[in-house]
């Protein structure tokens, strides 16, 4: 399979250092800098030689650090939930570790058990995974450092106070910004901006990337609105209006897909109108968008004109029920409210559906156990740092283990050098506090770009805090670098190389491609197959069903691209095998676009596709899925010659040819 234009680099070294484009979160950077630096700064000012006071300040700053790591922005309710859950888990971990402090056998038992609990808890949700990691990290910290606070419950309490301090700063920032629902508005507006960029890029080398940006914006907007949903939000007319505008973006996206497929660029007034819509959503005080005159010269343009008119009516306050374009309302779309029972059922499904989850948990436990054994057997000055490195790198649900080990190793070595230099050469007091604030403020910026870059910022923050609690040491640089390299080596030697799943990842990736090919076949049936038992009862597919199926299929394609991107950071032959699947993924994306465009054309021309022809194309996609799974060439199947379905037939033929090449 040849590599199409726009494919990611197959150089695994380049993928390791590749940074993501992201806006700088100035608000999070400022809050994090203040939250982490102020408590320890106050304790340094008033300690008067009392290490217990310094320990209070360090632990308070560490609590603020926990909350800062878990606060990635977004809706207020989601930010509060993440901070509270993560802080509570970290406090429990610190308590468990403190109980084992000074007893080697108890320390090993507690930390290994914490690794097991952390690995299992990570399958529940993304928030639970982050909280589980902090639970493990602070179990390790508690078992390795005596903060000088008695009784033992005082240290976890101070940690929670630090998190509460950071949460209070977050609340103040939210109250100061008087614009209602800013993150939700920005997320919905970004969808319309991305669609405008897709129209601008039509026919250029950036077209595929622009289409993927639309999918990413839609996924992020829906995820954010789901996370923001509460009983109170559901009654808020502003929230419901944003959900309706997000739903209204779906027919716009589908129409733009059809327009791009038709091949002729639209006038600049159309993408400009979409950008004006985005501005009106993000800032209600902005001038209302001026829509271009309706252009119905092609089915795609007719659909786009109707969908833009719908969005315009929503922004002007009209009821979308009176429009001609079918959309899903907030009470019917189902921004679903997931119950605790549903979450528990999903977690149990993950744990019982196969061996992959358990192997990931087992790898984490094995590596933590090896790190603890080395910590006990070798005369290391700060042995807990080895296990900390292993825990952060090996957390099983955070992507490529190899990439994180290398990025963590390199990033931590650089970060240790920075942190140790601050501890050794910067005078104790406000100069160190200022350095701590600058490094902490860089964390929210770095985490959005590259994990190695994030390690460069967070590592010196941790080094400075822990060394303040433990006392400075001129041998710090060598010991920290050595511990980090030992931890990274443990991950590679015990958590990566020996496991069959490492070397079967290319086969696993092929299975995922086969699943997505089957999903595209399902979308074909939903979007184009007539609904009815026979020809006399057949009717057009429902637009809402089609839109929901399209979103689900594009999300699966997006997830597959992410998986390939992560695997490209592995060394050959794994990265080489991953890169070989990229052309097939691109071909499946084009099949999906052709299905969407054909469905729009059928709806605009009031045409019903031939059921036998649709079934034949579905059979071709099913055969493609089977061929990918079985490692064979696709079978010789005759594809439809129906003029309506010709674009879909051509793209399916191209996808089958890519696999055979």
XYZ file of C-alpha atoms in Angstrom:
661
model
C 0.000 0.000 0.000
C 1.450 3.344 -1.025
C 1.413 6.270 1.365
C -0.984 9.039 0.336
C -0.255 12.733 0.673
C -0.926 14.038 4.148
C -0.033 10.768 5.834
C 1.868 11.086 9.097
C 5.587 10.558 9.124
C 6.609 6.926 9.454
C 9.768 7.975 11.324
C 9.227 6.770 14.869
C 11.874 9.162 16.189
C 10.083 12.106 14.602
C 6.780 10.967 16.095
C 8.358 10.851 19.552
C 9.264 14.535 19.434
C 6.294 15.758 17.409
C 4.275 18.436 19.190
C 0.575 19.105 18.821
C -0.736 22.525 17.897
C -2.738 24.050 20.734
C -3.709 27.458 22.043
C -1.915 28.678 25.147
C -4.254 28.445 28.178
C -3.133 31.637 29.866
C -5.786 31.388 32.578
C -4.742 27.870 33.612
C -1.065 28.827 33.494
C -1.595 31.797 35.820
C -3.819 29.877 38.250
C -1.383 26.953 38.413
C 1.616 29.209 39.012
C -0.087 30.994 41.904
C -1.655 27.856 43.393
C 1.582 25.849 43.524
C 4.034 28.584 44.509
C 2.160 30.600 47.140
C 1.727 27.944 49.906
C 5.371 26.883 49.962
C 6.407 30.526 49.658
C 4.418 31.436 52.764
C 5.858 28.487 54.696
C 9.406 29.522 53.757
C 8.673 33.050 54.983
C 7.361 31.991 58.407
C 9.125 28.663 59.057
C 11.863 30.147 61.308
C 13.771 26.879 61.165
C 10.748 24.683 61.868
C 10.686 21.809 59.320
C 7.071 20.982 60.215
C 5.914 24.380 58.924
C 7.865 23.838 55.720
C 6.288 20.381 55.435
C 2.844 21.979 55.710
C 3.646 24.369 52.884
C 5.127 21.670 50.659
C 2.135 19.372 51.123
C -0.288 22.224 50.473
C 1.550 23.025 47.251
C 1.492 19.342 46.303
C -2.271 19.307 46.826
C -2.530 22.329 44.550
C -0.310 20.499 42.045
C -2.674 17.507 42.050
C -5.660 19.744 41.361
C -3.751 21.625 38.663
C -2.823 18.433 36.819
C -6.453 17.313 36.814
C -7.824 20.700 35.703
C -7.716 20.764 31.904
C -10.356 23.477 31.523
C -13.865 22.918 30.194
C -17.262 23.311 31.858
C -17.188 24.394 35.489
C -19.031 21.329 36.769
C -16.591 19.017 35.003
C -13.552 20.885 36.342
C -14.850 20.711 39.918
C -15.669 17.020 39.578
C -12.194 16.145 38.274
C -10.381 18.148 40.939
C -12.407 16.747 43.840
C -12.238 13.110 42.746
C -8.518 13.246 41.977
C -7.651 14.991 45.245
C -9.622 12.497 47.337
C -7.939 9.540 45.626
C -4.502 11.125 46.121
C -5.208 11.691 49.827
C -6.256 8.056 50.239
C -3.065 6.955 48.495
C -0.926 9.204 50.702
C -2.602 7.767 53.802
C -1.981 4.185 52.698
C 1.651 4.917 51.846
C 2.276 6.756 55.125
C 1.056 3.753 57.117
C 3.792 1.639 55.489
C 6.587 4.220 55.822
C 9.767 2.709 57.260
C 8.735 -0.936 56.819
C 10.177 -2.425 53.630
C 7.817 -5.391 53.480
C 4.740 -3.274 54.163
C 5.888 -0.671 51.628
C 6.251 -3.236 48.849
C 2.872 -4.778 49.679
C 1.026 -1.444 49.832
C 2.554 -0.029 46.646
C 2.006 -3.203 44.605
C -1.600 -3.419 45.826
C -2.062 0.264 44.965
C -0.782 -0.473 41.447
C -3.350 -3.251 41.069
C -6.203 -1.032 42.272
C -5.013 1.851 40.085
C -4.846 -0.319 36.975
C -8.335 -1.723 37.488
C -9.884 1.651 38.360
C -8.448 3.147 35.188
C -10.970 1.305 32.982
C -13.979 3.092 34.498
C -13.549 6.499 32.848
C -10.958 9.103 31.917
C -11.549 10.963 35.197
C -11.230 7.752 37.198
C -8.030 6.914 35.353
C -6.456 10.254 36.261
C -7.570 9.861 39.871
C -6.245 6.295 39.980
C -2.836 7.469 38.769
C -2.638 10.079 41.533
C -3.729 7.433 44.053
C -0.742 5.308 43.021
C 1.684 8.232 42.839
C 0.870 9.438 46.341
C 0.902 5.944 47.792
C 4.506 5.830 46.540
C 5.278 9.320 47.870
C 3.742 8.542 51.263
C 5.753 5.337 51.580
C 9.025 7.132 50.783
C 8.888 10.549 52.457
C 8.239 11.588 56.042
C 6.806 15.108 55.958
C 7.264 15.458 59.707
C 3.546 15.874 60.440
C 1.815 14.043 63.278
C -0.673 12.454 63.615
C -0.547 10.599 60.276
C -3.956 11.814 59.145
C -2.680 15.390 59.170
C -0.648 14.994 55.946
C -3.622 13.828 53.808
C -5.752 16.593 55.321
C -3.182 19.229 54.361
C -2.992 17.721 50.868
C -6.763 18.135 50.532
C -6.492 21.720 51.777
C -4.012 22.403 48.974
C -6.437 21.004 46.427
C -9.228 23.100 47.972
C -7.016 26.191 47.653
C -6.537 25.468 43.942
C -10.276 24.787 43.562
C -11.043 28.148 45.179
C -8.811 29.913 42.657
C -10.645 28.101 39.871
C -13.980 29.259 41.275
C -12.782 32.856 41.474
C -11.609 32.728 37.856
C -14.991 31.383 36.746
C -16.849 34.107 38.647
C -14.602 36.863 37.296
C -15.315 35.784 33.726
C -18.936 36.898 33.516
C -19.576 35.405 30.081
C -21.963 32.459 30.577
C -20.860 28.994 29.489
C -17.625 30.137 27.829
C -16.093 26.662 27.235
C -19.330 25.307 25.773
C -19.699 28.308 23.464
C -16.102 28.005 22.283
C -16.509 24.284 21.580
C -19.683 24.706 19.519
C -18.242 27.704 17.677
C -15.111 25.714 16.811
C -17.256 23.258 14.832
C -18.522 26.003 12.525
C -15.014 27.475 12.225
C -13.645 24.060 11.271
C -16.352 23.620 8.616
C -15.432 27.027 7.168
C -11.794 25.930 7.024
C -12.858 22.730 5.252
C -14.550 24.768 2.527
C -11.453 26.970 2.224
C -9.230 23.889 1.836
C -11.439 22.109 -0.715
C -9.383 20.772 -3.604
C -6.041 21.531 -1.927
C -3.433 19.342 -0.253
C -4.901 20.350 3.122
C -8.393 19.032 2.324
C -8.047 15.719 4.172
C -6.559 17.373 7.244
C -9.346 19.975 7.248
C -11.989 17.239 7.113
C -10.358 15.488 10.078
C -10.309 18.761 11.993
C -14.093 18.944 11.556
C -14.458 15.440 12.993
C -12.204 16.332 15.916
C -14.127 19.534 16.634
C -17.449 17.666 16.562
C -16.166 14.925 18.855
C -14.758 17.412 21.337
C -17.905 19.536 21.310
C -20.227 16.593 21.905
C -17.952 15.196 24.621
C -17.792 18.567 26.350
C -21.553 19.125 26.218
C -22.159 15.634 27.601
C -19.726 16.243 30.464
C -21.388 19.611 31.180
C -24.858 18.132 31.365
C -26.468 18.310 34.786
C -30.069 18.605 35.896
C -29.525 22.347 36.324
C -27.872 22.709 32.903
C -30.732 20.837 31.255
C -33.096 23.578 32.449
C -30.800 26.417 31.371
C -32.112 27.914 28.094
C -28.592 29.036 27.160
C -27.273 25.482 27.475
C -30.210 24.077 25.516
C -29.662 26.702 22.822
C -26.018 25.648 22.477
C -27.000 21.985 22.224
C -29.497 22.840 19.488
C -26.836 24.813 17.603
C -24.455 21.870 17.935
C -27.121 19.538 16.561
C -27.742 21.993 13.729
C -24.065 21.721 12.795
C -24.599 18.115 11.713
C -26.631 18.903 8.548
C -24.127 21.685 7.797
C -21.234 19.218 8.029
C -23.054 16.699 5.843
C -23.914 19.342 3.253
C -20.327 20.611 3.153
C -19.127 17.039 2.629
C -21.431 16.824 -0.382
C -20.284 20.219 -1.695
C -16.613 19.254 -1.417
C -17.299 15.939 -3.167
C -19.047 17.753 -6.017
C -15.724 19.422 -6.736
C -16.554 23.068 -7.444
C -15.483 25.622 -4.839
C -18.144 27.801 -3.249
C -17.885 31.620 -3.167
C -15.920 33.092 -0.221
C -19.180 34.447 1.206
C -20.144 30.936 2.351
C -17.123 30.165 4.592
C -17.203 33.791 5.746
C -20.822 33.300 6.832
C -19.816 30.179 8.763
C -17.085 32.123 10.551
C -19.614 34.859 11.361
C -21.901 32.181 12.805
C -18.998 30.945 14.951
C -18.375 34.482 16.237
C -22.064 34.935 17.076
C -22.088 31.680 19.039
C -18.912 32.455 20.970
C -19.860 36.070 21.635
C -23.632 36.738 21.790
C -22.945 40.480 21.524
C -21.286 40.069 18.108
C -23.179 41.278 15.014
C -25.585 38.681 13.598
C -24.240 36.693 10.649
C -25.166 37.752 7.135
C -26.029 34.643 5.137
C -25.265 34.470 1.406
C -28.136 34.179 -1.088
C -29.348 30.573 -1.393
C -27.534 28.597 -4.098
C -29.439 25.495 -5.205
C -27.513 24.713 -8.387
C -26.362 21.328 -7.028
C -27.808 18.965 -4.407
C -24.931 19.707 -2.035
C -25.327 23.468 -2.338
C -29.078 23.201 -1.895
C -28.578 21.196 1.297
C -25.993 23.715 2.517
C -28.346 26.642 1.857
C -31.131 24.947 3.842
C -28.858 24.041 6.744
C -27.409 27.563 6.924
C -30.917 29.007 6.938
C -31.704 26.719 9.863
C -28.694 27.946 11.837
C -29.595 31.544 11.038
C -33.124 31.008 12.334
C -31.766 29.502 15.547
C -29.461 32.462 16.127
C -32.353 34.870 15.522
C -34.505 33.042 18.058
C -36.867 31.134 15.752
C -38.101 27.689 16.769
C -36.187 25.028 14.801
C -39.329 22.917 14.666
C -40.665 25.328 12.033
C -37.699 24.785 9.709
C -37.476 22.272 6.895
C -34.175 20.660 7.920
C -34.446 17.755 10.348
C -32.328 18.187 13.474
C -32.328 16.607 16.880
C -33.505 18.664 19.842
C -31.708 18.632 23.205
C -34.443 16.519 24.744
C -34.383 13.921 21.943
C -30.707 13.820 20.865
C -29.885 12.266 23.812
C -26.940 14.161 25.236
C -27.283 11.121 27.449
C -26.963 11.331 31.190
C -24.955 8.226 32.058
C -26.051 6.706 35.354
C -23.618 5.195 37.892
C -25.122 1.798 37.060
C -24.281 2.310 33.376
C -20.714 3.306 34.256
C -20.333 0.232 36.444
C -21.707 -1.988 33.694
C -19.273 -0.469 31.188
C -16.342 -1.006 33.548
C -17.341 -4.631 34.128
C -17.618 -5.119 30.372
C -14.052 -3.857 29.953
C -12.798 -6.188 32.661
C -14.624 -9.268 31.408
C -14.614 -8.778 27.624
C -11.084 -10.005 27.018
C -7.519 -10.357 28.224
C -6.151 -7.048 26.911
C -7.207 -5.007 29.952
C -5.885 -7.569 32.405
C -2.567 -7.828 30.560
C -2.197 -4.042 30.802
C -2.924 -4.137 34.537
C -0.543 -7.065 34.994
C 2.254 -5.237 33.187
C 1.796 -2.264 35.515
C 1.857 -4.475 38.619
C 4.928 -6.419 37.454
C 6.901 -3.256 36.699
C 5.946 -1.639 40.019
C 6.917 -4.833 41.867
C 10.311 -4.927 40.125
C 10.874 -1.246 40.926
C 10.014 -1.809 44.581
C 12.328 -4.822 44.757
C 15.211 -2.789 43.323
C 14.417 0.025 45.749
C 14.758 -2.392 48.657
C 17.824 -4.268 47.403
C 19.957 -1.376 46.130
C 21.411 1.321 48.408
C 19.651 4.218 46.709
C 19.274 7.630 48.305
C 15.699 8.299 47.104
C 14.437 4.871 45.960
C 10.797 5.951 45.645
C 11.695 7.980 42.530
C 12.239 4.768 40.538
C 8.732 3.548 41.307
C 7.296 6.994 40.593
C 8.857 6.906 37.133
C 7.465 3.429 36.480
C 3.974 4.382 37.667
C 3.629 7.452 35.474
C 5.074 5.767 32.381
C 3.261 2.457 32.758
C -0.253 3.710 33.515
C -1.869 1.336 31.005
C -4.499 3.557 29.406
C -2.390 6.548 28.408
C -1.066 5.443 25.014
C 2.199 3.963 23.779
C 4.272 2.527 26.634
C 7.476 2.756 24.600
C 6.867 6.366 23.592
C 6.015 7.408 27.136
C 9.075 5.600 28.506
C 11.385 7.409 26.099
C 9.622 10.765 26.476
C 9.477 10.418 30.246
C 13.106 9.324 30.412
C 14.439 12.150 28.262
C 12.012 14.739 29.636
C 12.700 13.761 33.228
C 16.465 13.839 32.777
C 16.185 17.380 31.417
C 13.651 18.280 34.107
C 15.821 16.823 36.863
C 18.762 18.884 35.676
C 16.592 22.012 35.776
C 15.052 21.202 39.156
C 18.326 20.176 40.734
C 19.996 23.314 39.439
C 17.253 25.386 41.082
C 17.644 23.526 44.395
C 21.440 23.666 44.422
C 22.221 27.040 42.855
C 19.162 29.277 43.397
C 19.061 30.785 46.902
C 16.433 29.329 49.213
C 13.452 31.628 49.632
C 11.576 33.802 47.159
C 14.049 33.191 44.284
C 13.201 29.484 44.420
C 9.507 30.289 44.786
C 9.653 32.440 41.644
C 11.378 29.626 39.729
C 8.742 27.205 41.010
C 5.939 29.502 39.811
C 7.423 29.825 36.323
C 7.858 26.068 35.956
C 4.377 25.311 37.316
C 2.844 27.860 34.949
C 4.424 26.054 32.009
C 2.715 22.755 32.815
C -0.746 23.521 31.313
C 0.976 24.785 28.169
C 3.264 21.757 27.785
C 0.682 19.019 28.457
C -1.269 20.040 25.360
C 1.747 19.637 23.113
C 3.950 16.692 24.038
C 4.286 14.377 27.022
C 8.065 14.714 27.037
C 7.740 18.501 27.153
C 5.269 18.158 30.024
C 7.826 16.001 31.878
C 10.415 18.759 31.466
C 8.123 21.148 33.381
C 6.493 18.925 35.985
C 9.677 17.091 36.994
C 11.516 20.142 38.354
C 8.344 21.214 40.175
C 8.228 17.853 41.948
C 11.994 17.860 42.539
C 11.895 21.297 44.150
C 8.927 20.448 46.389
C 10.229 17.056 47.501
C 13.740 18.310 48.128
C 12.406 21.189 50.194
C 10.597 18.609 52.305
C 13.564 16.231 52.372
C 16.422 18.687 52.591
C 18.737 19.816 49.806
C 21.590 17.620 48.648
C 24.446 18.440 46.301
C 24.308 14.852 45.019
C 20.732 15.364 43.892
C 21.422 15.644 40.150
C 23.231 12.333 39.783
C 20.805 10.397 41.995
C 17.657 11.718 40.295
C 18.985 11.058 36.789
C 20.097 7.565 37.797
C 16.730 6.744 39.373
C 14.860 8.005 36.310
C 16.965 5.958 33.908
C 16.521 2.849 36.074
C 12.743 3.361 36.104
C 12.576 3.854 32.338
C 14.745 0.761 31.796
C 12.394 -1.293 33.986
C 9.464 -0.210 31.833
C 11.214 -1.185 28.589
C 12.659 -4.480 29.877
C 9.710 -5.710 31.957
C 6.696 -3.807 30.635
C 7.329 -3.635 26.917
C 9.740 -6.102 25.317
C 8.664 -9.443 26.897
C 4.920 -9.118 26.296
C 3.362 -10.776 23.230
C 0.864 -7.916 22.892
C 3.771 -5.612 22.029
C 4.674 -7.632 18.976
C 1.078 -8.384 18.050
C 0.099 -4.720 17.949
C 0.235 -4.624 14.137
C -2.180 -7.556 13.972
C -4.399 -5.879 16.561
C -4.348 -2.708 14.470
C -5.457 -4.693 11.422
C -8.374 -6.009 13.455
C -9.384 -2.452 14.330
C -9.245 -1.449 10.646
C -11.487 -4.423 9.835
C -13.971 -3.341 12.510
C -14.099 0.182 11.099
C -14.650 -1.187 7.577
C -17.645 -3.074 8.972
C -18.843 0.145 10.649
C -18.697 1.939 7.301
C -20.854 -0.851 5.870
C -23.356 -0.316 8.680
C -23.420 3.415 7.936
C -24.044 2.641 4.260
C -27.129 0.643 5.204
C -28.464 3.318 7.544
C -27.817 6.200 5.147
C -28.931 4.697 1.833
C -30.948 1.514 2.339
C -34.715 2.125 1.983
C -36.678 1.515 5.152
C -39.468 -0.979 4.625
C -40.177 -4.640 4.166
C -40.665 -4.385 0.410
C -40.545 -1.879 -2.423
C -44.116 -0.700 -1.875
C -43.397 0.079 1.763
C -39.937 1.471 1.194
C -39.284 5.052 2.190
C -36.333 7.365 2.468
C -33.832 6.776 5.275
C -34.415 8.959 8.317
C -32.075 11.977 8.410
C -31.653 11.750 12.175
C -30.626 8.088 12.001
C -28.209 8.927 9.200
C -26.646 11.794 11.136
C -26.196 9.717 14.273
C -24.666 6.864 12.261
C -22.369 9.285 10.443
C -21.097 10.758 13.714
C -20.486 7.297 15.159
C -18.611 6.144 12.056
C -16.440 9.246 11.828
C -15.630 8.936 15.532
C -14.466 5.356 15.006
C -12.314 6.522 12.098
C -10.912 9.322 14.261
C -10.112 6.902 17.090
C -8.408 4.601 14.589
C -6.241 7.447 13.293
C -5.253 8.276 16.870
C -4.275 4.661 17.500
C -2.141 4.606 14.348
C -0.509 7.894 15.348
C 0.398 6.452 18.754
C 1.756 3.256 17.222
C 3.951 5.234 14.824
C 6.017 6.247 17.869
C 7.034 2.601 18.367
C 10.319 1.372 16.850
C 10.309 -0.759 13.676
C 8.862 -3.150 12.696
C 5.804 -2.047 14.705
C 5.746 1.530 13.401
C 6.338 0.315 9.848
C 3.332 -2.004 10.043
C 1.198 0.811 11.485
C 2.172 3.199 8.686
C 1.151 0.595 6.100
C -2.489 0.829 7.272
C -2.742 4.580 6.725
C -3.723 4.408 3.020
C -6.581 2.018 3.866
C -7.827 4.339 6.602
C -7.802 7.269 4.164
C -9.699 5.137 1.630
C -12.354 4.270 4.240
C -12.719 7.964 5.091
C -13.367 8.695 1.430
C -15.937 5.904 1.256
C -17.695 7.485 4.236
C -17.612 10.913 2.583
C -19.069 9.425 -0.610
C -21.888 7.793 1.369
C -22.709 11.120 3.041
C -22.616 13.013 -0.250
C -24.805 10.421 -1.974
C -27.316 10.460 0.881
C -27.552 14.260 0.617
C -28.033 14.045 -3.156
C -30.714 11.378 -2.759
C -32.553 13.487 -0.182
C -32.392 16.657 -2.286
C -33.569 14.902 -5.472
C -36.131 12.786 -3.564
C -34.548 9.607 -4.904
C -34.539 6.220 -3.170
C -31.516 4.041 -3.834
C -32.006 0.596 -5.362
C -32.087 -1.849 -2.406
C -30.228 -4.578 -4.313
C -27.481 -2.164 -5.322
C -27.080 -0.935 -1.736
C -26.981 -4.536 -0.516
C -24.283 -5.321 -3.083
C -22.124 -2.443 -1.877
C -22.699 -3.550 1.705
C -21.527 -7.049 0.761
C -18.389 -5.553 -0.804
C -17.582 -3.695 2.424
C -18.261 -6.835 4.459
C -15.864 -8.763 2.212
C -13.289 -5.977 2.610
C -13.586 -6.245 6.395
C -13.156 -10.024 6.250
C -10.181 -9.718 3.891
C -8.422 -7.316 6.266
C -9.069 -9.594 9.222
C -7.940 -12.731 7.370
C -4.944 -11.160 5.656
C -6.086 -11.911 2.118
C -6.959 -9.963 -1.014
C -10.609 -8.898 -1.433
C -12.826 -11.218 -3.439
C -13.853 -10.513 -7.021
C -17.253 -8.870 -6.575
C -19.259 -6.887 -9.120
C -20.040 -3.408 -7.795
C -23.176 -1.396 -8.533
C -23.477 0.579 -11.770
C -26.435 2.617 -10.462
C -25.647 6.280 -11.342
C -26.830 7.467 -7.923
C -24.450 5.080 -6.166
C -21.538 5.490 -8.578
C -19.418 7.706 -6.241
C -19.798 5.193 -3.409
C -19.046 2.296 -5.742
C -15.905 4.031 -7.019
C -14.561 4.723 -3.527
C -15.283 1.175 -2.330
C -13.451 -0.112 -5.383
C -10.515 2.152 -4.534
C -10.468 0.907 -0.920
C -10.421 -2.689 -2.127
C -7.632 -1.877 -4.594
C -5.554 -0.280 -1.819
C -5.745 -3.464 0.238
C -4.817 -5.611 -2.752
C -1.795 -3.455 -3.638
